[in-house]
mmCIF file of C-alpha atoms and ligand atoms in Angstrom:
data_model
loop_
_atom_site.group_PDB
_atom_site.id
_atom_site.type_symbol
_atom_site.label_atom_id
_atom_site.label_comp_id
_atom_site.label_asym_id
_atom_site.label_seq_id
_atom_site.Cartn_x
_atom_site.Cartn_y
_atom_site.Cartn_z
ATOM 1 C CA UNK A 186 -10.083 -18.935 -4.431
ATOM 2 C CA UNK A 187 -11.905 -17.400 -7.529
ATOM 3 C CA UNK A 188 -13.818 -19.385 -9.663
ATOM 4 C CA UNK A 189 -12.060 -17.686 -12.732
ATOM 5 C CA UNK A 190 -15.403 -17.141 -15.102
ATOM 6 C CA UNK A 191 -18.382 -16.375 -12.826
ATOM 7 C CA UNK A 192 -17.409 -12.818 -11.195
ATOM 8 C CA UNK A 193 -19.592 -10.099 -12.462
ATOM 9 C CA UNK A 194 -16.708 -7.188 -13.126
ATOM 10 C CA UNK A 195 -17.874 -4.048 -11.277
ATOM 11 C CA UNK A 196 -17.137 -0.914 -13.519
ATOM 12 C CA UNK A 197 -16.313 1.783 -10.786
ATOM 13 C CA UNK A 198 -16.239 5.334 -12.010
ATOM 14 C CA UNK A 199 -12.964 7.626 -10.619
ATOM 15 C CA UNK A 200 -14.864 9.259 -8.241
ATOM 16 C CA UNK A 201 -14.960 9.597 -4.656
ATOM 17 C CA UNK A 202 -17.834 6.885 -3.736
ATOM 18 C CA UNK A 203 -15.992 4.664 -6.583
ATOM 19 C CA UNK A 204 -12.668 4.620 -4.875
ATOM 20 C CA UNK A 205 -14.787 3.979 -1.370
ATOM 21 C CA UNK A 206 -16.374 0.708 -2.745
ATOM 22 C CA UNK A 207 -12.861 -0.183 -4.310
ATOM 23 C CA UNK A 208 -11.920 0.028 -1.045
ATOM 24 C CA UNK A 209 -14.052 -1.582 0.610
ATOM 25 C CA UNK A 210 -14.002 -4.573 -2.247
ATOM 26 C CA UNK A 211 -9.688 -4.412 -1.445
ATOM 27 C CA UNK A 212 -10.497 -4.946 2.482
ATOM 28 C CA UNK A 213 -12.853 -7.875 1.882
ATOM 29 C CA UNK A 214 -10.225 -9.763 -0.091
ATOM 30 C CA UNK A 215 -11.468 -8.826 -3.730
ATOM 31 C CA UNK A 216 -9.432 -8.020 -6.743
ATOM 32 C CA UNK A 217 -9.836 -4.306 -8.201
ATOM 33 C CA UNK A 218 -8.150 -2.907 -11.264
ATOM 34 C CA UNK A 219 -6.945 0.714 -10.717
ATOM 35 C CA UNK A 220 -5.127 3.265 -12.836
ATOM 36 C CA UNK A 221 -1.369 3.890 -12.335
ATOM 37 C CA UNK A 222 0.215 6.508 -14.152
ATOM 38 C CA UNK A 223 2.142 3.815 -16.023
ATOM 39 C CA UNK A 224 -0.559 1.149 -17.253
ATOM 40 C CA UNK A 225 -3.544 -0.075 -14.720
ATOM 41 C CA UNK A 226 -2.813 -2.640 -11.948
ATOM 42 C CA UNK A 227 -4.463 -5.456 -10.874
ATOM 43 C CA UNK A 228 -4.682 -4.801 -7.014
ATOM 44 C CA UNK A 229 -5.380 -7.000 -4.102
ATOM 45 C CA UNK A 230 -4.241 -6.350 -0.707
ATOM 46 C CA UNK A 231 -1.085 -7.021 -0.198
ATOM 47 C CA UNK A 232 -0.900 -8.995 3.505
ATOM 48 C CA UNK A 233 -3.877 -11.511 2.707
ATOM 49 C CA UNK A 234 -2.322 -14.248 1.260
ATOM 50 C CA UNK A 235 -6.065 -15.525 -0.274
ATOM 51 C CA UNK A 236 -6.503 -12.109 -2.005
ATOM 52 C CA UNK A 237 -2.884 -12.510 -3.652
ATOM 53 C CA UNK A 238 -3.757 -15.762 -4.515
ATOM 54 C CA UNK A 239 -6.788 -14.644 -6.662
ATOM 55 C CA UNK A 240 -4.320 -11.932 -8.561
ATOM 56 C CA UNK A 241 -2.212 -15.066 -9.188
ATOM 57 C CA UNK A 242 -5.535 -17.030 -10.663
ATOM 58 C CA UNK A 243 -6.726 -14.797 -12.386
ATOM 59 C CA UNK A 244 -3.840 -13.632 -14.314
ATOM 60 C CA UNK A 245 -2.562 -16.994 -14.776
ATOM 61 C CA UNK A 246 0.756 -15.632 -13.570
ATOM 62 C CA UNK A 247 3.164 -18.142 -12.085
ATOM 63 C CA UNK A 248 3.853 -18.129 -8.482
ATOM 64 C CA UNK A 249 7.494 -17.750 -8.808
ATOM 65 C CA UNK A 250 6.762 -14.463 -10.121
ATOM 66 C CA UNK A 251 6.646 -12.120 -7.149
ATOM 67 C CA UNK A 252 4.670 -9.273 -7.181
ATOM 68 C CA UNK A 253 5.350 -5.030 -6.960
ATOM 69 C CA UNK A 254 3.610 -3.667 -3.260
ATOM 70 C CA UNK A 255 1.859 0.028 -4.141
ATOM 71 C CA UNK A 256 1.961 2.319 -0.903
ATOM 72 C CA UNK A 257 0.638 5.897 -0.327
ATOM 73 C CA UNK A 258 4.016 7.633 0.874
ATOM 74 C CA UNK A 259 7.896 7.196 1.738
ATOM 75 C CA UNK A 260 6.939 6.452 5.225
ATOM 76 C CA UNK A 261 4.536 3.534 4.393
ATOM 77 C CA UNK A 262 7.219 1.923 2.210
ATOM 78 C CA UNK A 263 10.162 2.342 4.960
ATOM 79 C CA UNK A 264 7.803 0.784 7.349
ATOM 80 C CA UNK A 265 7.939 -2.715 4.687
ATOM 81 C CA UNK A 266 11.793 -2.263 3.690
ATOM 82 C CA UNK A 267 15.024 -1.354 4.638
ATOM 83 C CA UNK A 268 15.892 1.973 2.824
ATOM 84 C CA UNK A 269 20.177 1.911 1.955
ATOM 85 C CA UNK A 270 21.287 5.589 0.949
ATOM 86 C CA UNK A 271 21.264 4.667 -2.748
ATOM 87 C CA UNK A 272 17.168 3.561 -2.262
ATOM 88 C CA UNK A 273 16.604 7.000 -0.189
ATOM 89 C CA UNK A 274 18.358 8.850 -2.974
ATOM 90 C CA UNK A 275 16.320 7.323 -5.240
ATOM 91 C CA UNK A 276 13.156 7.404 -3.137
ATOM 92 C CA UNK A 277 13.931 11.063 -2.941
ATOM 93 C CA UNK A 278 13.958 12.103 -6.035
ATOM 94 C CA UNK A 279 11.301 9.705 -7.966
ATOM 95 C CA UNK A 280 8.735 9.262 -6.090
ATOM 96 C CA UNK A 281 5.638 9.153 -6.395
ATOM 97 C CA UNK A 282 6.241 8.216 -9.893
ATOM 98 C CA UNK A 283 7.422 5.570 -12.406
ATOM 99 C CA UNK A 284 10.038 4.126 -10.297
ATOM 100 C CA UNK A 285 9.744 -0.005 -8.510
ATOM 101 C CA UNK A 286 12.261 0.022 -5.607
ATOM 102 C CA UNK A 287 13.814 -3.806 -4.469
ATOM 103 C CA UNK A 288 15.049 -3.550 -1.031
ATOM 104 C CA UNK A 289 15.230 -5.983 2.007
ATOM 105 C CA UNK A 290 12.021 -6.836 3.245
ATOM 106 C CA UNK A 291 11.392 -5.637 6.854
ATOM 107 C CA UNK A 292 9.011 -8.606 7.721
ATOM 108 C CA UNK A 293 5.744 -6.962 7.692
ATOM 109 C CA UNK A 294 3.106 -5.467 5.395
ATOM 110 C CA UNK A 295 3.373 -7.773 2.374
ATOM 111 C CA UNK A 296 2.635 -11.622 2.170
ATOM 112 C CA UNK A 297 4.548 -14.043 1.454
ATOM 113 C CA UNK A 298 3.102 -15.464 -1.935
ATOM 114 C CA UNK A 299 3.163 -11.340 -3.455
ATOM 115 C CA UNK A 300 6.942 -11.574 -2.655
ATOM 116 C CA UNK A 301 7.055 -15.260 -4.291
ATOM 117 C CA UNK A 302 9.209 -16.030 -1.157
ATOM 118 C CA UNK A 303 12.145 -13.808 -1.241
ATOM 119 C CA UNK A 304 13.559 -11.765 1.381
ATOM 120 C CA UNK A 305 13.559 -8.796 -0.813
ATOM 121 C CA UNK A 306 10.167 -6.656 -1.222
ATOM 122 C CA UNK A 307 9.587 -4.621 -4.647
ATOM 123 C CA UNK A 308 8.138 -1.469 -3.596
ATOM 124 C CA UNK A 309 6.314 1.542 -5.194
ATOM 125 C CA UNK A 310 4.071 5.135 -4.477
ATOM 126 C CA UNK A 311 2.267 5.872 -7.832
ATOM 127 C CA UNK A 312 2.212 9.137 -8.551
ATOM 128 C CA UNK A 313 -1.661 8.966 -10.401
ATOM 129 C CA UNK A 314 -4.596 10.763 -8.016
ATOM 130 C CA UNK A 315 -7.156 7.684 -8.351
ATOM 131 C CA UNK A 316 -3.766 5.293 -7.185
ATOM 132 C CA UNK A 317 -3.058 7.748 -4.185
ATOM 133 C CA UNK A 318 -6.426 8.205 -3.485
ATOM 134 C CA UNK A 319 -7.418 4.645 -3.517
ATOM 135 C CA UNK A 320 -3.935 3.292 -1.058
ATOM 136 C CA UNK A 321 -5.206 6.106 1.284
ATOM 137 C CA UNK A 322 -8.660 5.085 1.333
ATOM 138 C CA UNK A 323 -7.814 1.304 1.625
ATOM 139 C CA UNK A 324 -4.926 2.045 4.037
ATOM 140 C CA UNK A 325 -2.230 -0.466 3.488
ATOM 141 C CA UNK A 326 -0.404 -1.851 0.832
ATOM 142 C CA UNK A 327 -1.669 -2.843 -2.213
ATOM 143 C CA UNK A 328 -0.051 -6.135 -4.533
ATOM 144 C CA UNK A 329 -0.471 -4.779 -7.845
ATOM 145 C CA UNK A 330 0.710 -6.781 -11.376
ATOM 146 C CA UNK A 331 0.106 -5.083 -14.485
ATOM 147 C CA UNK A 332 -3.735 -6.465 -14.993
ATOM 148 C CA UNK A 333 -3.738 -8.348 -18.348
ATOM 149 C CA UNK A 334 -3.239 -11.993 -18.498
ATOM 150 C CA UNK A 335 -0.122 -13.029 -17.532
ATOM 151 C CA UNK A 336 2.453 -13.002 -21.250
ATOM 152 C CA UNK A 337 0.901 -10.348 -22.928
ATOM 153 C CA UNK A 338 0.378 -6.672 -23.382
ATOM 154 C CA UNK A 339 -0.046 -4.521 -20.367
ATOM 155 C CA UNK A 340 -3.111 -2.152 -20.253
ATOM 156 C CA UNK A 341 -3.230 1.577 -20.980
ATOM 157 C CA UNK A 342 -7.118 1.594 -20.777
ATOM 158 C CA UNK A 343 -9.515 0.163 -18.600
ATOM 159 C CA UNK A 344 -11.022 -1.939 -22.103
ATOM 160 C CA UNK A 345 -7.697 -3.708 -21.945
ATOM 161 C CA UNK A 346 -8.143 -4.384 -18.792
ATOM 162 C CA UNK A 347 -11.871 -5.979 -19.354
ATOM 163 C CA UNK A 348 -10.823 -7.423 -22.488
ATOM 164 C CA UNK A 349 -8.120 -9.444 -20.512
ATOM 165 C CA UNK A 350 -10.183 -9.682 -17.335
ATOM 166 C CA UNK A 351 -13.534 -9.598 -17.128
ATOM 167 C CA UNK A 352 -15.076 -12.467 -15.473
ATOM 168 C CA UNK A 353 -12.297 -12.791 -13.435
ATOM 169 C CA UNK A 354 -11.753 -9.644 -11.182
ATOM 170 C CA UNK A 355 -14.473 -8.145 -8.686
ATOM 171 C CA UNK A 356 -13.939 -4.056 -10.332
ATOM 172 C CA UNK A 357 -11.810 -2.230 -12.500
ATOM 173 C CA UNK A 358 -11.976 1.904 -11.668
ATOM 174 C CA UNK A 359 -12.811 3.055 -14.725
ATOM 175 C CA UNK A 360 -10.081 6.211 -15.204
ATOM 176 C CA UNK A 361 -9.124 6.923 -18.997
ATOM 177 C CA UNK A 362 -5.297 6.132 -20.148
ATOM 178 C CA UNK A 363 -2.412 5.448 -18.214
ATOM 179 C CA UNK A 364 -0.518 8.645 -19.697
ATOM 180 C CA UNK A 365 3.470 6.752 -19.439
ATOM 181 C CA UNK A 366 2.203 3.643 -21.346
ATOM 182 C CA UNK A 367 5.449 1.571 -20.106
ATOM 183 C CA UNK A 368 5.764 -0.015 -16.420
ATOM 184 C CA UNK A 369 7.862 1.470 -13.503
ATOM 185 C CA UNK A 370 11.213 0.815 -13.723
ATOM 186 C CA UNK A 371 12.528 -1.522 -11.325
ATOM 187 C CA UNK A 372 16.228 -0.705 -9.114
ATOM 188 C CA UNK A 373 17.119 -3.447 -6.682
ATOM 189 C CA UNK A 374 19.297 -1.604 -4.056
ATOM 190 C CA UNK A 375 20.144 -5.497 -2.622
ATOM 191 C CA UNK A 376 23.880 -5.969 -1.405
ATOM 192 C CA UNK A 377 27.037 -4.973 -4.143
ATOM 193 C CA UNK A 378 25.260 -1.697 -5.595
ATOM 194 C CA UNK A 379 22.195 -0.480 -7.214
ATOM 195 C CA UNK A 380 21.032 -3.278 -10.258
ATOM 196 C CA UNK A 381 18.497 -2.257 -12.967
ATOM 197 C CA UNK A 382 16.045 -4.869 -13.523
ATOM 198 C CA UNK A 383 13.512 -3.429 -15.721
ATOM 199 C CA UNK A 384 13.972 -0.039 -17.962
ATOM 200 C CA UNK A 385 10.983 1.609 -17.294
ATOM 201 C CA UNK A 386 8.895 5.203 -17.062
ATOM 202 C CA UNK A 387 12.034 6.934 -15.492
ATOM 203 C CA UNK A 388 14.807 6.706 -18.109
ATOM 204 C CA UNK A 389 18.674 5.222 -16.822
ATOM 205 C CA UNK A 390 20.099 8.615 -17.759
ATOM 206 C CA UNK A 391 17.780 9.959 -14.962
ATOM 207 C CA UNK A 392 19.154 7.485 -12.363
ATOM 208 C CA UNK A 393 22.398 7.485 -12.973
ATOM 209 C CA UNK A 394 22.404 11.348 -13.089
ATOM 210 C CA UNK A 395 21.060 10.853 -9.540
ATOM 211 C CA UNK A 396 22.786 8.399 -8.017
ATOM 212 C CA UNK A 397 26.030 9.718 -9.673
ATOM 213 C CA UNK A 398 27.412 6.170 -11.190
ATOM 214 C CA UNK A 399 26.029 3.575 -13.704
ATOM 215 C CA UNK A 400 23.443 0.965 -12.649
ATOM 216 C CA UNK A 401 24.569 -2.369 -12.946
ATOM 217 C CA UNK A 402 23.063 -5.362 -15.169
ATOM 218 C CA UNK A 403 20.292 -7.190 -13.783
ATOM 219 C CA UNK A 404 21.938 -10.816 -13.473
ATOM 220 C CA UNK A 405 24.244 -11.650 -10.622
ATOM 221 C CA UNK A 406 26.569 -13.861 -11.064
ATOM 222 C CA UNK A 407 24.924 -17.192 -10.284
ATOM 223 C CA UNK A 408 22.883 -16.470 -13.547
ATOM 224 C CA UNK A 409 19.940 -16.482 -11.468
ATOM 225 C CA UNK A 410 17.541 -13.714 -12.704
ATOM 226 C CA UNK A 411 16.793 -10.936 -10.540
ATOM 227 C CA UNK A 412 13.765 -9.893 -11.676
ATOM 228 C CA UNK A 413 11.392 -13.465 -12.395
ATOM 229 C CA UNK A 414 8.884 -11.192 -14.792
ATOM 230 C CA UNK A 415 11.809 -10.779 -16.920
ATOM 231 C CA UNK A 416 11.468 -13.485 -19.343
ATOM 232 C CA UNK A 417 11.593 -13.324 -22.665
ATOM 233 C CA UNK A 418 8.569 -13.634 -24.950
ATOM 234 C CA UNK A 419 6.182 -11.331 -22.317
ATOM 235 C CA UNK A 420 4.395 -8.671 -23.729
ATOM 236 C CA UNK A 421 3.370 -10.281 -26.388
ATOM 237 C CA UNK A 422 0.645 -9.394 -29.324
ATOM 238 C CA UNK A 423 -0.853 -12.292 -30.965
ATOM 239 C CA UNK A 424 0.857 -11.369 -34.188
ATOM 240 C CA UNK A 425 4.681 -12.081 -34.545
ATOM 241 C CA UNK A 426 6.689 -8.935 -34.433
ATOM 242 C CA UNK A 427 9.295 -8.199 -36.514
ATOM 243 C CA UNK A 428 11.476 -5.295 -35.134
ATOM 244 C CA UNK A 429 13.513 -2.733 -37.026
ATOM 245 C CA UNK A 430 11.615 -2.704 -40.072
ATOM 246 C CA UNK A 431 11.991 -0.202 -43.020
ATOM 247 C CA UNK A 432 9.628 -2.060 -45.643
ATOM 248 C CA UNK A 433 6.130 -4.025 -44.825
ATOM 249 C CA UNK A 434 5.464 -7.727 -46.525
ATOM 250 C CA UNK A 435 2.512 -9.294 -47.719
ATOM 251 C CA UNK A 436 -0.333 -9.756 -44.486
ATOM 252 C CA UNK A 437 1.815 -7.475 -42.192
ATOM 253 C CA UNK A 438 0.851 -4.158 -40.165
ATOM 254 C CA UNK A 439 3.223 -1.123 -39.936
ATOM 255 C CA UNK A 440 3.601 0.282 -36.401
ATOM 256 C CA UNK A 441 6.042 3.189 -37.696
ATOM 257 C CA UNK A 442 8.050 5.792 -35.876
ATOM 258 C CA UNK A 443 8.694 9.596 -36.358
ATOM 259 C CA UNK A 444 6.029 9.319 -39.552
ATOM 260 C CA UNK A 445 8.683 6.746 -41.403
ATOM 261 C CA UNK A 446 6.383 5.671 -44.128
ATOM 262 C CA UNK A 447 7.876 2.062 -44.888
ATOM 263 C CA UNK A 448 7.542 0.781 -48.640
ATOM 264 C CA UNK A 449 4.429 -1.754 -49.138
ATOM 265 C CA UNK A 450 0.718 -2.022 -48.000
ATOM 266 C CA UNK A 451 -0.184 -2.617 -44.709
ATOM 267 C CA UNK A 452 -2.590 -4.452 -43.506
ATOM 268 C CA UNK A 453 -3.345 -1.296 -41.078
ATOM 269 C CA UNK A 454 -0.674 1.448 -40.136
ATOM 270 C CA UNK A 455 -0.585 3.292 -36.601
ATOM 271 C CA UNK A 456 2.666 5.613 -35.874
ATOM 272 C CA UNK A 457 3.943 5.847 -32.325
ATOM 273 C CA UNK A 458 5.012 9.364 -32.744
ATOM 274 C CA UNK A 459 4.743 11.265 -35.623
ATOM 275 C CA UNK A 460 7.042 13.735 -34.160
ATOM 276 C CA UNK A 461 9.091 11.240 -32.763
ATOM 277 C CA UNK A 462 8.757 12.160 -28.953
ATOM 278 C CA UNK A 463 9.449 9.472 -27.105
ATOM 279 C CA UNK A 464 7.395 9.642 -24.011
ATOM 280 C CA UNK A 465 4.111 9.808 -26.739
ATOM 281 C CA UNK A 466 5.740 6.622 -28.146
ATOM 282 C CA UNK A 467 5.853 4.765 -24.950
ATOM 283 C CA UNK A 468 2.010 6.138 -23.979
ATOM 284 C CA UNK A 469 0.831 5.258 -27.266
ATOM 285 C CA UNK A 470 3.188 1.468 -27.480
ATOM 286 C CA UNK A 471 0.783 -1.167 -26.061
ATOM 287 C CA UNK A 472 -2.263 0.219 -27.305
ATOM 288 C CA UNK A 473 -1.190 0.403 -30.486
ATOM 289 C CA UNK A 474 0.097 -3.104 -30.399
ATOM 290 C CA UNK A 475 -3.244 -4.263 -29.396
ATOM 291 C CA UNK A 476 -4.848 -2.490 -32.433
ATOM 292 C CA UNK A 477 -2.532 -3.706 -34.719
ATOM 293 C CA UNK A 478 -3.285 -7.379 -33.152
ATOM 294 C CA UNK A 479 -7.187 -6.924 -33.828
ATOM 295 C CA UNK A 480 -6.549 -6.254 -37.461
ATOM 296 C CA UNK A 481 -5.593 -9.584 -38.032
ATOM 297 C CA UNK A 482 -2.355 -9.294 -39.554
ATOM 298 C CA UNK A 483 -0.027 -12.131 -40.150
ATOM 299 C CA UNK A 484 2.641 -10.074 -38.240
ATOM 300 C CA UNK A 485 3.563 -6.557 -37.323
ATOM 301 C CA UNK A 486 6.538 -4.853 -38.493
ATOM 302 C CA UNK A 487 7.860 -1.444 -36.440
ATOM 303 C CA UNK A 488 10.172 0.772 -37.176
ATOM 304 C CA UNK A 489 13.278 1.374 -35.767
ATOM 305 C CA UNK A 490 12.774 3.369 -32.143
ATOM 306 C CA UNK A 491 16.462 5.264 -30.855
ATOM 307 C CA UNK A 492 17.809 3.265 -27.826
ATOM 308 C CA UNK A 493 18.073 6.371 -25.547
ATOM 309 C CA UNK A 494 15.759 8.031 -22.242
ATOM 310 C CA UNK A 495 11.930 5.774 -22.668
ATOM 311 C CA UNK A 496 13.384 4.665 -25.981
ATOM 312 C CA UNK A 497 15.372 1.545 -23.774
ATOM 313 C CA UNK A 498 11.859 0.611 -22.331
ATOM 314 C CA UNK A 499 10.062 0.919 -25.510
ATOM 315 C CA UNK A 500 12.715 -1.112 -27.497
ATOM 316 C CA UNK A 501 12.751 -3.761 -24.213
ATOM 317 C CA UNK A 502 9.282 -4.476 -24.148
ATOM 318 C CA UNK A 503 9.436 -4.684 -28.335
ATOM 319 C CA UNK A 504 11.992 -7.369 -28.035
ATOM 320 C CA UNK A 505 9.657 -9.257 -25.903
ATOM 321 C CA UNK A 506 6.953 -9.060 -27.822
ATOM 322 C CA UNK A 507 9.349 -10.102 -30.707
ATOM 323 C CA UNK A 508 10.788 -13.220 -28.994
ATOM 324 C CA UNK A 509 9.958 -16.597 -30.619
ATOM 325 C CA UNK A 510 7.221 -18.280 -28.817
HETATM 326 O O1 LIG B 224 4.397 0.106 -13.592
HETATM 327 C C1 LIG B 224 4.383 -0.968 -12.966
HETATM 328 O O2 LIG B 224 5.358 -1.393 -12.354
HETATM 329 C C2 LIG B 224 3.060 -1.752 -12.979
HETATM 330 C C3 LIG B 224 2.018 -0.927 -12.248
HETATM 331 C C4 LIG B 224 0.715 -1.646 -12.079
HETATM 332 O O3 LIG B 224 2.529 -0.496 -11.014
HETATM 333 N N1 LIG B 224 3.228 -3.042 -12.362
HETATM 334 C C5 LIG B 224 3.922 -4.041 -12.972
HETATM 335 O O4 LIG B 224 3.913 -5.231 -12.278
HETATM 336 O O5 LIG B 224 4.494 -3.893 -14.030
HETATM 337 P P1 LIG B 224 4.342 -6.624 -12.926
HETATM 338 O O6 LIG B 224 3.955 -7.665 -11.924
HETATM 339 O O7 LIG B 224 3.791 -6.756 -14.271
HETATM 340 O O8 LIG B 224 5.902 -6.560 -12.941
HETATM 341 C C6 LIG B 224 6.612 -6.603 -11.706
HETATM 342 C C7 LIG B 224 8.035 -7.025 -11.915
HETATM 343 C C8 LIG B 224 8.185 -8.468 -12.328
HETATM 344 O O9 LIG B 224 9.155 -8.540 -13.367
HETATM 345 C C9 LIG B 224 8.710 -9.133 -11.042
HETATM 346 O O10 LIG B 224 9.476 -10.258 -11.339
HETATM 347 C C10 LIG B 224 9.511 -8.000 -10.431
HETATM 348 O O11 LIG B 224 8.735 -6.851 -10.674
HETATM 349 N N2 LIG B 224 9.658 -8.142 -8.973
HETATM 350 C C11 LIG B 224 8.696 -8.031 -8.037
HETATM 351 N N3 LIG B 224 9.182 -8.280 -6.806
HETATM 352 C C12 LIG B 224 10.498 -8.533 -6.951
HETATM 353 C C13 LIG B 224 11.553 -8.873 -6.058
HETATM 354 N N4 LIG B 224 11.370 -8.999 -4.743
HETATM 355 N N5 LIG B 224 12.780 -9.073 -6.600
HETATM 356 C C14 LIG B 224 12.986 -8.939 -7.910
HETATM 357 N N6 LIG B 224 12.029 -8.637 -8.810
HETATM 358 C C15 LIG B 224 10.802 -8.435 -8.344
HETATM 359 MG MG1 LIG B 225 3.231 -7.294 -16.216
#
C-alpha cells in the first residue's frame, strides 16, 4: 500500500522512452497518470489487486466504487466481456473513443477490487495516441479513474492532475489537454436492454441513432444505482454553484455561455464558448471551474447551457457540482 505523501511524482514527457518507463512503472505495480482524450486517468494495472488498491488510496475513492478497464483494441476487451449485439453495435461504431461499455465480465483480465465486486466489467479503448500507445506498451488492461481526488473536478491538464495528486502517484505523462473535457459515456448492455449510466463525450442522439431505439434510465427497478460514481455532489469546485444564472451577486464568479454577459461584477468571468459550440464548452468546463475556484469567489454562477448532444454531459456534471454538500 502507498504511503499517501512520500512518493516523488515522476513527470514523464509523451514520448516514446516516457511511455516505456510508464510502462514499466504500470508492470511493477505503480500508479501513472496518462492522457485520455476525455480528461487524464489515473492508471494502475488492472489484474493486480495491490496496484488497484493504491488508485483506491490515493484518490480516496470508496471501494464500492468500481473502476472503468482501458484496453488497446476490440479484441482485448472481448477477451474480458461478453459482447451482446447491442455492445458490438456500439463497439463498432465508437470505438476507440469517448464511449465506457458495461457488459458481463468474462472472468479474467480485471481484478476484483477495480470491478468493486460485480459480475459486470466497465470497459473502454481510448482513442488518444499516448493512451493507445501506453496499453500497447504495457500490454494488458489498464484500471483507470479520472485522476483527481475522489468528489471533485476531473482533470483536463496534467497541473490538475499534480495539483490533486502529487505525492501520491509514482508519474503522470505529461501530454497537454484532454481535448473532450467531459468523461466517456457509460452504456451498460446488462440483461433488459441497453441503460445509459453516464452522458458523456459521445452525445445520446449518437447512440440512439445507432442502436436505432432510446437508451433506457440508469436505475433498475430495485432503486439500486447502476453506476456507484453516480452520486450526487461529485465534481465539485470548492465554491457553491449556482446554475442557470442570468445576473451575478455580490462575491460571485460568472462562468457564462455563448458570450451572455450577465448584469453585476464578477469576481472573475471565463465563458465556455463564446460562440456557443458545445464540444469547446465541454473541453473548456472543468478547467474553467477550477479557475473560477482559485479566484476565491463566494460562489460561481453559469449560465444557462442547452440540454442537447455534449450539452446533457455538461449540464450533468454542473448539477453535481451544484448539489448541496
Ligand atoms: O472518460 C472516462 O471515462 C475517464 C477516463 C480516465 O477514461 N474515466 C472515468 O472514470 O471517468 P471514473 O472512475 O471517474 O468513472 C467511472 C464510472 C463510475 O461512475 C463507476 O461507478 C462506473 O464508471 N462503473 C465502473 N464499473 C462499473 C460497473 N461494472 N457497473 C456500473 N458502473 C460502473
Ligand atoms: Mg471521476
Amino acid at each position: 500500500m502507498n504511503d499517501l505523501t512520500s512518493i516523488p511524482t515522476e513527470r514523464l514527457a509523451a514520448d516514446a522512452p516516457g511511455i516505456a518507463r510508464a510502462a514499466a512503472l504500470l508492470r511493477d505495480g505503480k500508479l501513472v497518470a496518462f492522457p485520455t482524450e476525455t480528461v487524464y486517468g489515473l492508471g494502475a494495472d488492472a489484474d493486480d489487486a495491490r496496484a488497484v488498491a493504491g488508485i483506491y488510496a490515493a484518490k480516496e475513492r470508496p471501494r464500492f466504487n468500481p473502476l472503468i478497464a482501458h484496453v488497446a483494441d476490440r479484441a482485448a476487451a472481448e477477451r474480458i466481456g461478453m459482447f451482446d449485439a447491442d455492445a458490438s453495435r456500439l463497439a463498432d461504431a465508437f470505438w476507440p473513443g469517448p464511449l465506457t461499455l458495461v457488459v458481463p465480465y468474462r472472468g479474467t483480465g480485471v481484478s476484483d477490487l477495480a470491478r468493486a465486486g460485480n459480475d459486470s466489467v466497465a470497459l473502454r479503448v481510448p482513442s488518444h495516441p499516448v493512451a493507445q500507445a501506453l496499453l500497447a506498451a504495457f500490454g494488458g488492461a489498464l484500471a483507470a479513474p479520472s485522476a483527481n481526488r475522489s468528489g471533485r473536478v476531473s482533470p483536463t491538464l496534467p497541473e490538475h492532475v499534480l495539483a490533486d495528486l502529487d505525492g501520491r502517484i509514482h508519474a503522470v505523462i505529461e501530454a497537454g489537454p484532454a481535448d473532450v473535457g467531459v468523461e466517456s459515456t457509460i452504456v451498460a448492455c446488462l440483461d433488459g436492454g441497453p441503460r445509459l449510466l453516464r452522458p458523456g463525450g459521445v452525445p445520446r442522439e449518437a447512440i440512439e441513432a445507432c442502436l436505432g431505439r432510446a437508451l433506457m434510465a440508469a436505475e433498475p427497478a430495485d432503486g439500486a444505482p447502476l453506476a456507484p460514481g453516480m452520486l450526487a455532489s461529485h465534481y465539485a469546485p470548492r465554491a457553491a454553484v449556482r446554475l442557470d444564472a442570468v445576473d451575478v451577486r455580490p462575491g460571485e464568479a460568472w462562468l457564462g455561455f455563448g458570450g451572455l454577459q450577465a448584469s453585476g461584477m464578477p469576481v472573475a468571468a471565463l465563458d465556455l464558448s463564446r460562440a456557443g459550440d458545445l464540444a469547446e464548452a465541454a473541453a473548456n468546463l472543468f478547467g474553467h471551474l477550477r479557475r473560477l475556484d482559485a479566484s476565491g469567489a463566494t460562489s460561481i454562477a453559469v449560465a444557462p447551457v442547452p440540454h442537447e448532444g455534449l450539452g446533457e454531459a455538461i449540464n450533468d456534471r454542473l448539477t453535481r457540482a451544484a448539489a448541496a454538500r
